């Protein structure tokens, strides 16, 4: 197949998806507004970098599509790229929604009609949460064209061995407990709540290390906050990390924390579940699709440092229960959120559209 994608070229989620189909031998054309991340290998992918005014780019995309004659046009993210795809009037047209592109923009009286227009123009829409599927139906999108495809986990990556399993490369551990956050340092991910949680935890267990990955608009403020709270020696801000390095960090972590204010199916949460890090996440509907409180992780109220601290300490003080949670999550990921299986489902959808 010849597949043409409209998507940001600096996004790891777009890249993983598109690179998968390039490696499967399909002809790939990628139209984007952003240069690719320098760490992305672009073998087998032809990139078309757009510049200029919105209307100019619509015409440019139409011209590219006429020249390359793809079998399928696929937009990732229902905002600008979804609108580009819809306005090009090319079919079959697939649109993948990511979450915030719908959850946030439908609150805008200006953007909501544009999002709905793009959704209605698509022949197939994919999303990665049942809650998102229900929301799309509430927006009067035809249910039969909405498919759930998860941004799953590559289960071939290393993970921490369970009890009675041999140790593996990349699963090295430290004696000091580690709590990790992998969300970007932007207001929507509310990493401030984790920072405010740390003093409560350190009162009971002063030898814990908190790793805060990612970058964003809140980075300087959060670093200053750790200074004001007197906890800089326990917090490591490690910045943006390459996706290929995430398993190495997760394999060392005891607990994964996400304090996000809104979400769909979080890829970093899925990766944490596979690695064996115990998830403690905020009480959001998509999170409840993945985690049953007390069974395979823990759900905490939004913006509640005291409750989050109690859950972190509970995990560190109950190793037998934690081992059960790890086993449950590894099984869940392998059965339902396996990257290769999900992309296999997507390839079937592509073929059905031809």
PDB file of C-alpha atoms in Angstrom, residues 21-308:
ATOM      1  CA  UNK A  21       4.274   0.706   8.427  1.00  0.00           C
ATOM      2  CA  UNK A  22       7.441   1.828   6.664  1.00  0.00           C
ATOM      3  CA  UNK A  23       9.253  -1.156   8.197  1.00  0.00           C
ATOM      4  CA  UNK A  24       6.424  -3.418   7.013  1.00  0.00           C
ATOM      5  CA  UNK A  25       7.331  -2.493   3.440  1.00  0.00           C
ATOM      6  CA  UNK A  26       4.563  -0.018   2.642  1.00  0.00           C
ATOM      7  CA  UNK A  27       5.317   3.114   0.625  1.00  0.00           C
ATOM      8  CA  UNK A  28       5.175   6.046   3.025  1.00  0.00           C
ATOM      9  CA  UNK A  29       4.694   9.754   2.283  1.00  0.00           C
ATOM     10  CA  UNK A  30       4.632  12.060   5.316  1.00  0.00           C
ATOM     11  CA  UNK A  31       3.290  15.617   5.034  1.00  0.00           C
ATOM     12  CA  UNK A  32       4.108  17.791   8.032  1.00  0.00           C
ATOM     13  CA  UNK A  33       4.483  21.322   9.344  1.00  0.00           C
ATOM     14  CA  UNK A  34       7.387  20.421  11.635  1.00  0.00           C
ATOM     15  CA  UNK A  35      10.883  19.065  10.909  1.00  0.00           C
ATOM     16  CA  UNK A  36      11.470  15.564  12.297  1.00  0.00           C
ATOM     17  CA  UNK A  37      13.133  15.016  15.642  1.00  0.00           C
ATOM     18  CA  UNK A  38      16.860  14.529  15.092  1.00  0.00           C
ATOM     19  CA  UNK A  39      16.720  11.106  16.788  1.00  0.00           C
ATOM     20  CA  UNK A  40      14.150   9.716  14.333  1.00  0.00           C
ATOM     21  CA  UNK A  41      15.427   7.363  11.626  1.00  0.00           C
ATOM     22  CA  UNK A  42      13.530   8.299   8.471  1.00  0.00           C
ATOM     23  CA  UNK A  43      14.573   5.367   6.270  1.00  0.00           C
ATOM     24  CA  UNK A  44      11.745   4.369   3.959  1.00  0.00           C
ATOM     25  CA  UNK A  45       9.826   7.604   4.577  1.00  0.00           C
ATOM     26  CA  UNK A  46       9.517  10.489   2.120  1.00  0.00           C
ATOM     27  CA  UNK A  47       8.962  13.746   3.986  1.00  0.00           C
ATOM     28  CA  UNK A  48       7.098  16.782   2.624  1.00  0.00           C
ATOM     29  CA  UNK A  49       7.718  19.820   4.852  1.00  0.00           C
ATOM     30  CA  UNK A  50       5.073  22.530   4.557  1.00  0.00           C
ATOM     31  CA  UNK A  51       5.618  26.240   5.093  1.00  0.00           C
ATOM     32  CA  UNK A  52       3.460  29.318   4.740  1.00  0.00           C
ATOM     33  CA  UNK A  53      -0.175  30.311   5.149  1.00  0.00           C
ATOM     34  CA  UNK A  54      -2.975  27.851   6.003  1.00  0.00           C
ATOM     35  CA  UNK A  55      -4.816  28.182   2.659  1.00  0.00           C
ATOM     36  CA  UNK A  56      -1.536  27.911   0.749  1.00  0.00           C
ATOM     37  CA  UNK A  57      -0.807  24.654   2.590  1.00  0.00           C
ATOM     38  CA  UNK A  58      -4.230  23.197   1.783  1.00  0.00           C
ATOM     39  CA  UNK A  59      -3.550  23.762  -1.905  1.00  0.00           C
ATOM     40  CA  UNK A  60      -0.033  22.406  -1.532  1.00  0.00           C
ATOM     41  CA  UNK A  61      -1.327  19.200   0.092  1.00  0.00           C
ATOM     42  CA  UNK A  62      -3.887  18.767  -2.682  1.00  0.00           C
ATOM     43  CA  UNK A  63      -1.100  19.095  -5.236  1.00  0.00           C
ATOM     44  CA  UNK A  64       1.079  16.544  -3.414  1.00  0.00           C
ATOM     45  CA  UNK A  65      -1.811  14.083  -3.206  1.00  0.00           C
ATOM     46  CA  UNK A  66      -2.486  14.461  -6.920  1.00  0.00           C
ATOM     47  CA  UNK A  67       1.174  13.760  -7.666  1.00  0.00           C
ATOM     48  CA  UNK A  68       1.747  10.784  -5.368  1.00  0.00           C
ATOM     49  CA  UNK A  69      -1.721   9.161  -5.655  1.00  0.00           C
ATOM     50  CA  UNK A  70      -1.740   7.371  -2.274  1.00  0.00           C
ATOM     51  CA  UNK A  71      -4.126   4.549  -1.484  1.00  0.00           C
ATOM     52  CA  UNK A  72      -5.074   6.114   1.856  1.00  0.00           C
ATOM     53  CA  UNK A  73      -4.726   9.518   3.514  1.00  0.00           C
ATOM     54  CA  UNK A  74      -4.342   9.363   7.298  1.00  0.00           C
ATOM     55  CA  UNK A  75      -4.302  12.404   9.600  1.00  0.00           C
ATOM     56  CA  UNK A  76      -3.009  12.151  13.151  1.00  0.00           C
ATOM     57  CA  UNK A  77      -4.593  14.645  15.548  1.00  0.00           C
ATOM     58  CA  UNK A  78      -8.020  16.081  14.820  1.00  0.00           C
ATOM     59  CA  UNK A  79      -6.925  19.719  15.026  1.00  0.00           C
ATOM     60  CA  UNK A  80      -4.990  21.280  12.178  1.00  0.00           C
ATOM     61  CA  UNK A  81      -3.957  18.023  10.473  1.00  0.00           C
ATOM     62  CA  UNK A  82      -7.493  16.682  10.667  1.00  0.00           C
ATOM     63  CA  UNK A  83      -8.810  19.861   9.083  1.00  0.00           C
ATOM     64  CA  UNK A  84      -6.154  19.683   6.364  1.00  0.00           C
ATOM     65  CA  UNK A  85      -7.276  16.152   5.540  1.00  0.00           C
ATOM     66  CA  UNK A  86     -10.948  17.047   5.549  1.00  0.00           C
ATOM     67  CA  UNK A  87     -10.490  20.062   3.267  1.00  0.00           C
ATOM     68  CA  UNK A  88      -8.482  18.041   0.746  1.00  0.00           C
ATOM     69  CA  UNK A  89     -11.568  15.938   0.001  1.00  0.00           C
ATOM     70  CA  UNK A  90      -9.417  12.828  -0.514  1.00  0.00           C
ATOM     71  CA  UNK A  91     -10.803   9.363   0.223  1.00  0.00           C
ATOM     72  CA  UNK A  92     -10.292   6.936   1.862  1.00  0.00           C
ATOM     73  CA  UNK A  93      -9.527   9.370   4.692  1.00  0.00           C
ATOM     74  CA  UNK A  94      -8.580   8.074   8.153  1.00  0.00           C
ATOM     75  CA  UNK A  95      -8.446  10.369  11.185  1.00  0.00           C
ATOM     76  CA  UNK A  96      -6.801   9.412  14.485  1.00  0.00           C
ATOM     77  CA  UNK A  97      -7.850  11.479  17.496  1.00  0.00           C
ATOM     78  CA  UNK A  98      -5.430  11.691  20.393  1.00  0.00           C
ATOM     79  CA  UNK A  99      -7.564  13.076  23.202  1.00  0.00           C
ATOM     80  CA  UNK A 100      -6.775  16.720  23.874  1.00  0.00           C
ATOM     81  CA  UNK A 101      -7.528  17.548  20.235  1.00  0.00           C
ATOM     82  CA  UNK A 102     -11.181  16.735  20.978  1.00  0.00           C
ATOM     83  CA  UNK A 103     -11.477  17.086  24.763  1.00  0.00           C
ATOM     84  CA  UNK A 104     -10.153  20.642  24.851  1.00  0.00           C
ATOM     85  CA  UNK A 105     -11.288  22.073  21.519  1.00  0.00           C
ATOM     86  CA  UNK A 106     -14.963  21.094  21.830  1.00  0.00           C
ATOM     87  CA  UNK A 107     -15.148  23.651  24.650  1.00  0.00           C
ATOM     88  CA  UNK A 108     -14.467  26.390  22.098  1.00  0.00           C
ATOM     89  CA  UNK A 109     -17.387  27.771  20.110  1.00  0.00           C
ATOM     90  CA  UNK A 110     -14.935  28.582  17.300  1.00  0.00           C
ATOM     91  CA  UNK A 111     -12.979  25.319  17.152  1.00  0.00           C
ATOM     92  CA  UNK A 112     -15.770  22.819  17.901  1.00  0.00           C
ATOM     93  CA  UNK A 113     -17.499  23.139  14.478  1.00  0.00           C
ATOM     94  CA  UNK A 114     -14.150  22.653  12.714  1.00  0.00           C
ATOM     95  CA  UNK A 115     -13.377  19.509  14.729  1.00  0.00           C
ATOM     96  CA  UNK A 116     -16.833  18.055  14.027  1.00  0.00           C
ATOM     97  CA  UNK A 117     -16.480  18.893  10.324  1.00  0.00           C
ATOM     98  CA  UNK A 118     -13.187  17.003  10.167  1.00  0.00           C
ATOM     99  CA  UNK A 119     -14.607  14.024  12.054  1.00  0.00           C
ATOM    100  CA  UNK A 120     -17.632  13.772   9.771  1.00  0.00           C
ATOM    101  CA  UNK A 121     -15.457  13.909   6.651  1.00  0.00           C
ATOM    102  CA  UNK A 122     -13.380  10.902   7.746  1.00  0.00           C
ATOM    103  CA  UNK A 123     -14.199   7.420   6.464  1.00  0.00           C
ATOM    104  CA  UNK A 124     -12.673   5.844   9.583  1.00  0.00           C
ATOM    105  CA  UNK A 125     -11.833   7.406  12.931  1.00  0.00           C
ATOM    106  CA  UNK A 126      -9.509   5.706  15.393  1.00  0.00           C
ATOM    107  CA  UNK A 127      -9.207   6.560  19.070  1.00  0.00           C
ATOM    108  CA  UNK A 128      -7.517   4.898  22.031  1.00  0.00           C
ATOM    109  CA  UNK A 129     -10.159   4.891  24.758  1.00  0.00           C
ATOM    110  CA  UNK A 130     -13.740   3.686  25.164  1.00  0.00           C
ATOM    111  CA  UNK A 131     -14.581   7.002  26.836  1.00  0.00           C
ATOM    112  CA  UNK A 132     -13.400   8.853  23.713  1.00  0.00           C
ATOM    113  CA  UNK A 133     -15.454   6.549  21.513  1.00  0.00           C
ATOM    114  CA  UNK A 134     -18.544   7.419  23.575  1.00  0.00           C
ATOM    115  CA  UNK A 135     -17.780  11.132  23.375  1.00  0.00           C
ATOM    116  CA  UNK A 136     -17.473  10.981  19.592  1.00  0.00           C
ATOM    117  CA  UNK A 137     -20.848   9.253  19.377  1.00  0.00           C
ATOM    118  CA  UNK A 138     -22.341  12.034  21.555  1.00  0.00           C
ATOM    119  CA  UNK A 139     -21.005  14.469  18.959  1.00  0.00           C
ATOM    120  CA  UNK A 140     -23.200  12.633  16.406  1.00  0.00           C
ATOM    121  CA  UNK A 141     -20.321  10.857  14.721  1.00  0.00           C
ATOM    122  CA  UNK A 142     -21.425   7.591  13.113  1.00  0.00           C
ATOM    123  CA  UNK A 143     -20.580   4.813  15.577  1.00  0.00           C
ATOM    124  CA  UNK A 144     -19.746   2.238  12.901  1.00  0.00           C
ATOM    125  CA  UNK A 145     -16.769   4.212  11.631  1.00  0.00           C
ATOM    126  CA  UNK A 146     -15.135   4.659  15.056  1.00  0.00           C
ATOM    127  CA  UNK A 147     -12.474   2.049  15.826  1.00  0.00           C
ATOM    128  CA  UNK A 148     -10.390   1.658  18.976  1.00  0.00           C
ATOM    129  CA  UNK A 149      -6.690   1.247  18.228  1.00  0.00           C
ATOM    130  CA  UNK A 150      -4.366   1.606  21.205  1.00  0.00           C
ATOM    131  CA  UNK A 151      -0.961   3.256  21.119  1.00  0.00           C
ATOM    132  CA  UNK A 152       0.256   0.087  22.795  1.00  0.00           C
ATOM    133  CA  UNK A 153       3.493  -1.214  24.245  1.00  0.00           C
ATOM    134  CA  UNK A 154       6.244  -2.975  22.358  1.00  0.00           C
ATOM    135  CA  UNK A 155       6.316  -6.104  24.513  1.00  0.00           C
ATOM    136  CA  UNK A 156       9.655  -7.080  23.018  1.00  0.00           C
ATOM    137  CA  UNK A 157      11.311  -4.352  25.104  1.00  0.00           C
ATOM    138  CA  UNK A 158      12.926  -5.430  28.355  1.00  0.00           C
ATOM    139  CA  UNK A 159      11.024  -5.246  31.640  1.00  0.00           C
ATOM    140  CA  UNK A 160      11.830  -5.894  35.258  1.00  0.00           C
ATOM    141  CA  UNK A 161      11.735  -9.636  35.988  1.00  0.00           C
ATOM    142  CA  UNK A 162       9.047 -10.946  38.288  1.00  0.00           C
ATOM    143  CA  UNK A 163       9.888 -13.132  41.264  1.00  0.00           C
ATOM    144  CA  UNK A 164      11.374 -16.472  40.079  1.00  0.00           C
ATOM    145  CA  UNK A 165      12.176 -15.008  36.647  1.00  0.00           C
ATOM    146  CA  UNK A 166      15.827 -14.641  35.633  1.00  0.00           C
ATOM    147  CA  UNK A 167      17.199 -11.107  35.648  1.00  0.00           C
ATOM    148  CA  UNK A 168      17.544  -9.417  32.291  1.00  0.00           C
ATOM    149  CA  UNK A 169      19.594  -6.630  30.794  1.00  0.00           C
ATOM    150  CA  UNK A 170      18.143  -3.215  31.570  1.00  0.00           C
ATOM    151  CA  UNK A 171      16.406  -4.402  34.734  1.00  0.00           C
ATOM    152  CA  UNK A 172      19.159  -3.312  37.130  1.00  0.00           C
ATOM    153  CA  UNK A 173      17.838  -2.068  40.467  1.00  0.00           C
ATOM    154  CA  UNK A 174      18.997   0.250  43.196  1.00  0.00           C
ATOM    155  CA  UNK A 175      18.419  -0.050  46.927  1.00  0.00           C
ATOM    156  CA  UNK A 176      16.906   3.445  47.083  1.00  0.00           C
ATOM    157  CA  UNK A 177      13.197   3.436  46.127  1.00  0.00           C
ATOM    158  CA  UNK A 178      12.443   5.406  42.960  1.00  0.00           C
ATOM    159  CA  UNK A 179       9.228   7.215  42.008  1.00  0.00           C
ATOM    160  CA  UNK A 180       9.043   8.432  38.402  1.00  0.00           C
ATOM    161  CA  UNK A 181       6.917  10.881  36.418  1.00  0.00           C
ATOM    162  CA  UNK A 182       7.120  10.889  32.618  1.00  0.00           C
ATOM    163  CA  UNK A 183       4.522  13.529  31.768  1.00  0.00           C
ATOM    164  CA  UNK A 184       5.457  16.846  30.151  1.00  0.00           C
ATOM    165  CA  UNK A 185       5.961  19.815  32.443  1.00  0.00           C
ATOM    166  CA  UNK A 186       2.912  21.719  31.218  1.00  0.00           C
ATOM    167  CA  UNK A 187      -0.078  22.840  33.335  1.00  0.00           C
ATOM    168  CA  UNK A 188      -2.402  20.149  31.973  1.00  0.00           C
ATOM    169  CA  UNK A 189      -0.191  17.423  33.474  1.00  0.00           C
ATOM    170  CA  UNK A 190      -0.183  19.089  36.908  1.00  0.00           C
ATOM    171  CA  UNK A 191       3.265  17.849  37.978  1.00  0.00           C
ATOM    172  CA  UNK A 192       3.061  20.480  40.710  1.00  0.00           C
ATOM    173  CA  UNK A 193       0.893  18.074  42.710  1.00  0.00           C
ATOM    174  CA  UNK A 194       3.675  15.481  42.667  1.00  0.00           C
ATOM    175  CA  UNK A 195       6.219  18.074  43.834  1.00  0.00           C
ATOM    176  CA  UNK A 196       3.916  19.099  46.696  1.00  0.00           C
ATOM    177  CA  UNK A 197       3.500  15.428  47.608  1.00  0.00           C
ATOM    178  CA  UNK A 198       7.206  14.789  48.118  1.00  0.00           C
ATOM    179  CA  UNK A 199       7.621  16.427  51.564  1.00  0.00           C
ATOM    180  CA  UNK A 200       4.798  14.263  52.970  1.00  0.00           C
ATOM    181  CA  UNK A 201       6.519  11.123  51.676  1.00  0.00           C
ATOM    182  CA  UNK A 202       9.975  12.120  52.895  1.00  0.00           C
ATOM    183  CA  UNK A 203       8.725  12.567  56.457  1.00  0.00           C
ATOM    184  CA  UNK A 204       8.132   8.805  56.575  1.00  0.00           C
ATOM    185  CA  UNK A 205      10.830   7.633  54.127  1.00  0.00           C
ATOM    186  CA  UNK A 206      13.623  10.157  53.667  1.00  0.00           C
ATOM    187  CA  UNK A 207      15.704   7.991  51.308  1.00  0.00           C
ATOM    188  CA  UNK A 208      13.374   8.064  48.266  1.00  0.00           C
ATOM    189  CA  UNK A 209      14.433   9.446  44.871  1.00  0.00           C
ATOM    190  CA  UNK A 210      11.868  11.182  42.649  1.00  0.00           C
ATOM    191  CA  UNK A 211      12.708  11.303  38.940  1.00  0.00           C
ATOM    192  CA  UNK A 212      10.847  13.953  36.942  1.00  0.00           C
ATOM    193  CA  UNK A 213      11.277  13.555  33.197  1.00  0.00           C
ATOM    194  CA  UNK A 214      10.048  15.807  30.419  1.00  0.00           C
ATOM    195  CA  UNK A 215      10.195  19.491  29.639  1.00  0.00           C
ATOM    196  CA  UNK A 216       7.625  22.232  29.266  1.00  0.00           C
ATOM    197  CA  UNK A 217       6.455  25.664  30.289  1.00  0.00           C
ATOM    198  CA  UNK A 218       6.402  24.789  34.012  1.00  0.00           C
ATOM    199  CA  UNK A 219       9.976  23.510  34.251  1.00  0.00           C
ATOM    200  CA  UNK A 220      11.626  26.555  35.837  1.00  0.00           C
ATOM    201  CA  UNK A 221       8.766  27.103  38.290  1.00  0.00           C
ATOM    202  CA  UNK A 222       8.754  23.457  39.404  1.00  0.00           C
ATOM    203  CA  UNK A 223      12.499  23.486  39.978  1.00  0.00           C
ATOM    204  CA  UNK A 224      12.145  26.630  42.102  1.00  0.00           C
ATOM    205  CA  UNK A 225       9.353  24.936  44.042  1.00  0.00           C
ATOM    206  CA  UNK A 226      11.628  22.043  45.015  1.00  0.00           C
ATOM    207  CA  UNK A 227      14.101  24.592  46.366  1.00  0.00           C
ATOM    208  CA  UNK A 228      11.421  26.378  48.378  1.00  0.00           C
ATOM    209  CA  UNK A 229      10.168  23.064  49.799  1.00  0.00           C
ATOM    210  CA  UNK A 230      13.711  22.039  50.736  1.00  0.00           C
ATOM    211  CA  UNK A 231      13.678  18.829  48.707  1.00  0.00           C
ATOM    212  CA  UNK A 232      16.123  19.357  45.779  1.00  0.00           C
ATOM    213  CA  UNK A 233      18.422  16.520  46.889  1.00  0.00           C
ATOM    214  CA  UNK A 234      15.566  14.018  46.494  1.00  0.00           C
ATOM    215  CA  UNK A 235      14.347  15.224  43.081  1.00  0.00           C
ATOM    216  CA  UNK A 236      16.086  14.681  39.751  1.00  0.00           C
ATOM    217  CA  UNK A 237      14.820  16.721  36.778  1.00  0.00           C
ATOM    218  CA  UNK A 238      16.235  14.767  33.847  1.00  0.00           C
ATOM    219  CA  UNK A 239      14.591  16.641  30.967  1.00  0.00           C
ATOM    220  CA  UNK A 240      13.291  15.104  27.777  1.00  0.00           C
ATOM    221  CA  UNK A 241      14.335  11.495  27.248  1.00  0.00           C
ATOM    222  CA  UNK A 242      14.339   9.572  24.007  1.00  0.00           C
ATOM    223  CA  UNK A 243      11.518   7.064  23.744  1.00  0.00           C
ATOM    224  CA  UNK A 244      13.946   4.185  23.326  1.00  0.00           C
ATOM    225  CA  UNK A 245      15.422   5.031  26.752  1.00  0.00           C
ATOM    226  CA  UNK A 246      12.111   5.035  28.634  1.00  0.00           C
ATOM    227  CA  UNK A 247      12.143   1.271  29.417  1.00  0.00           C
ATOM    228  CA  UNK A 248      15.533   1.658  31.085  1.00  0.00           C
ATOM    229  CA  UNK A 249      14.194   4.311  33.446  1.00  0.00           C
ATOM    230  CA  UNK A 250      10.944   2.495  34.131  1.00  0.00           C
ATOM    231  CA  UNK A 251      12.741  -0.761  34.896  1.00  0.00           C
ATOM    232  CA  UNK A 252      14.562   1.015  37.720  1.00  0.00           C
ATOM    233  CA  UNK A 253      11.422   2.673  39.111  1.00  0.00           C
ATOM    234  CA  UNK A 254       9.254   1.227  41.863  1.00  0.00           C
ATOM    235  CA  UNK A 255       6.313   3.562  41.294  1.00  0.00           C
ATOM    236  CA  UNK A 256       4.981   5.502  38.305  1.00  0.00           C
ATOM    237  CA  UNK A 257       2.919   8.616  39.053  1.00  0.00           C
ATOM    238  CA  UNK A 258       0.686  10.598  36.698  1.00  0.00           C
ATOM    239  CA  UNK A 259      -1.044  13.672  38.122  1.00  0.00           C
ATOM    240  CA  UNK A 260      -2.647  14.730  34.837  1.00  0.00           C
ATOM    241  CA  UNK A 261      -5.851  16.800  34.834  1.00  0.00           C
ATOM    242  CA  UNK A 262      -7.125  15.205  31.627  1.00  0.00           C
ATOM    243  CA  UNK A 263      -6.103  12.205  29.527  1.00  0.00           C
ATOM    244  CA  UNK A 264      -7.027   9.446  27.151  1.00  0.00           C
ATOM    245  CA  UNK A 265      -5.052   6.197  27.171  1.00  0.00           C
ATOM    246  CA  UNK A 266      -1.592   7.280  28.301  1.00  0.00           C
ATOM    247  CA  UNK A 267       1.241   5.475  26.519  1.00  0.00           C
ATOM    248  CA  UNK A 268       3.610   6.127  29.412  1.00  0.00           C
ATOM    249  CA  UNK A 269       1.092   4.495  31.762  1.00  0.00           C
ATOM    250  CA  UNK A 270       0.931   1.402  29.552  1.00  0.00           C
ATOM    251  CA  UNK A 271       4.727   1.256  29.431  1.00  0.00           C
ATOM    252  CA  UNK A 272       4.911   1.580  33.206  1.00  0.00           C
ATOM    253  CA  UNK A 273       2.455  -1.294  33.617  1.00  0.00           C
ATOM    254  CA  UNK A 274       4.590  -3.487  31.358  1.00  0.00           C
ATOM    255  CA  UNK A 275       7.814  -2.559  33.123  1.00  0.00           C
ATOM    256  CA  UNK A 276       6.571  -3.453  36.592  1.00  0.00           C
ATOM    257  CA  UNK A 277       6.409   0.069  38.022  1.00  0.00           C
ATOM    258  CA  UNK A 278       3.270   0.391  40.136  1.00  0.00           C
ATOM    259  CA  UNK A 279       0.915   3.016  38.646  1.00  0.00           C
ATOM    260  CA  UNK A 280      -0.612   5.692  40.856  1.00  0.00           C
ATOM    261  CA  UNK A 281      -2.737   7.935  38.661  1.00  0.00           C
ATOM    262  CA  UNK A 282      -5.458  10.552  38.864  1.00  0.00           C
ATOM    263  CA  UNK A 283      -9.163   9.775  38.884  1.00  0.00           C
ATOM    264  CA  UNK A 284     -10.034  10.220  35.202  1.00  0.00           C
ATOM    265  CA  UNK A 285     -12.454   8.098  33.188  1.00  0.00           C
ATOM    266  CA  UNK A 286      -9.817   6.801  30.692  1.00  0.00           C
ATOM    267  CA  UNK A 287      -7.544   5.864  33.615  1.00  0.00           C
ATOM    268  CA  UNK A 288     -10.325   3.750  35.102  1.00  0.00           C
ATOM    269  CA  UNK A 289     -10.450   1.803  31.841  1.00  0.00           C
ATOM    270  CA  UNK A 290      -6.915   0.636  32.624  1.00  0.00           C
ATOM    271  CA  UNK A 291      -6.605   0.637  36.405  1.00  0.00           C
ATOM    272  CA  UNK A 292      -8.946  -0.817  39.025  1.00  0.00           C
ATOM    273  CA  UNK A 293      -8.067   0.870  42.296  1.00  0.00           C
ATOM    274  CA  UNK A 294      -6.265  -1.514  44.622  1.00  0.00           C
ATOM    275  CA  UNK A 295      -6.178  -4.367  42.103  1.00  0.00           C
ATOM    276  CA  UNK A 296      -3.637  -3.384  39.456  1.00  0.00           C
ATOM    277  CA  UNK A 297      -2.693   0.098  40.617  1.00  0.00           C
ATOM    278  CA  UNK A 298      -4.095   3.023  42.529  1.00  0.00           C
ATOM    279  CA  UNK A 299      -6.431   5.904  41.683  1.00  0.00           C
ATOM    280  CA  UNK A 300      -6.100   9.193  43.561  1.00  0.00           C
ATOM    281  CA  UNK A 301      -8.116  12.423  43.500  1.00  0.00           C
ATOM    282  CA  UNK A 302      -6.855  15.260  41.320  1.00  0.00           C
ATOM    283  CA  UNK A 303      -4.698  17.819  43.161  1.00  0.00           C
ATOM    284  CA  UNK A 304      -4.518  15.928  46.462  1.00  0.00           C
ATOM    285  CA  UNK A 305      -0.886  15.586  47.632  1.00  0.00           C
ATOM    286  CA  UNK A 306      -1.789  13.982  50.986  1.00  0.00           C
ATOM    287  CA  UNK A 307      -3.683  11.075  49.413  1.00  0.00           C
ATOM    288  CA  UNK A 308      -0.991  10.607  46.763  1.00  0.00           C
TER     289      UNK A 308
END
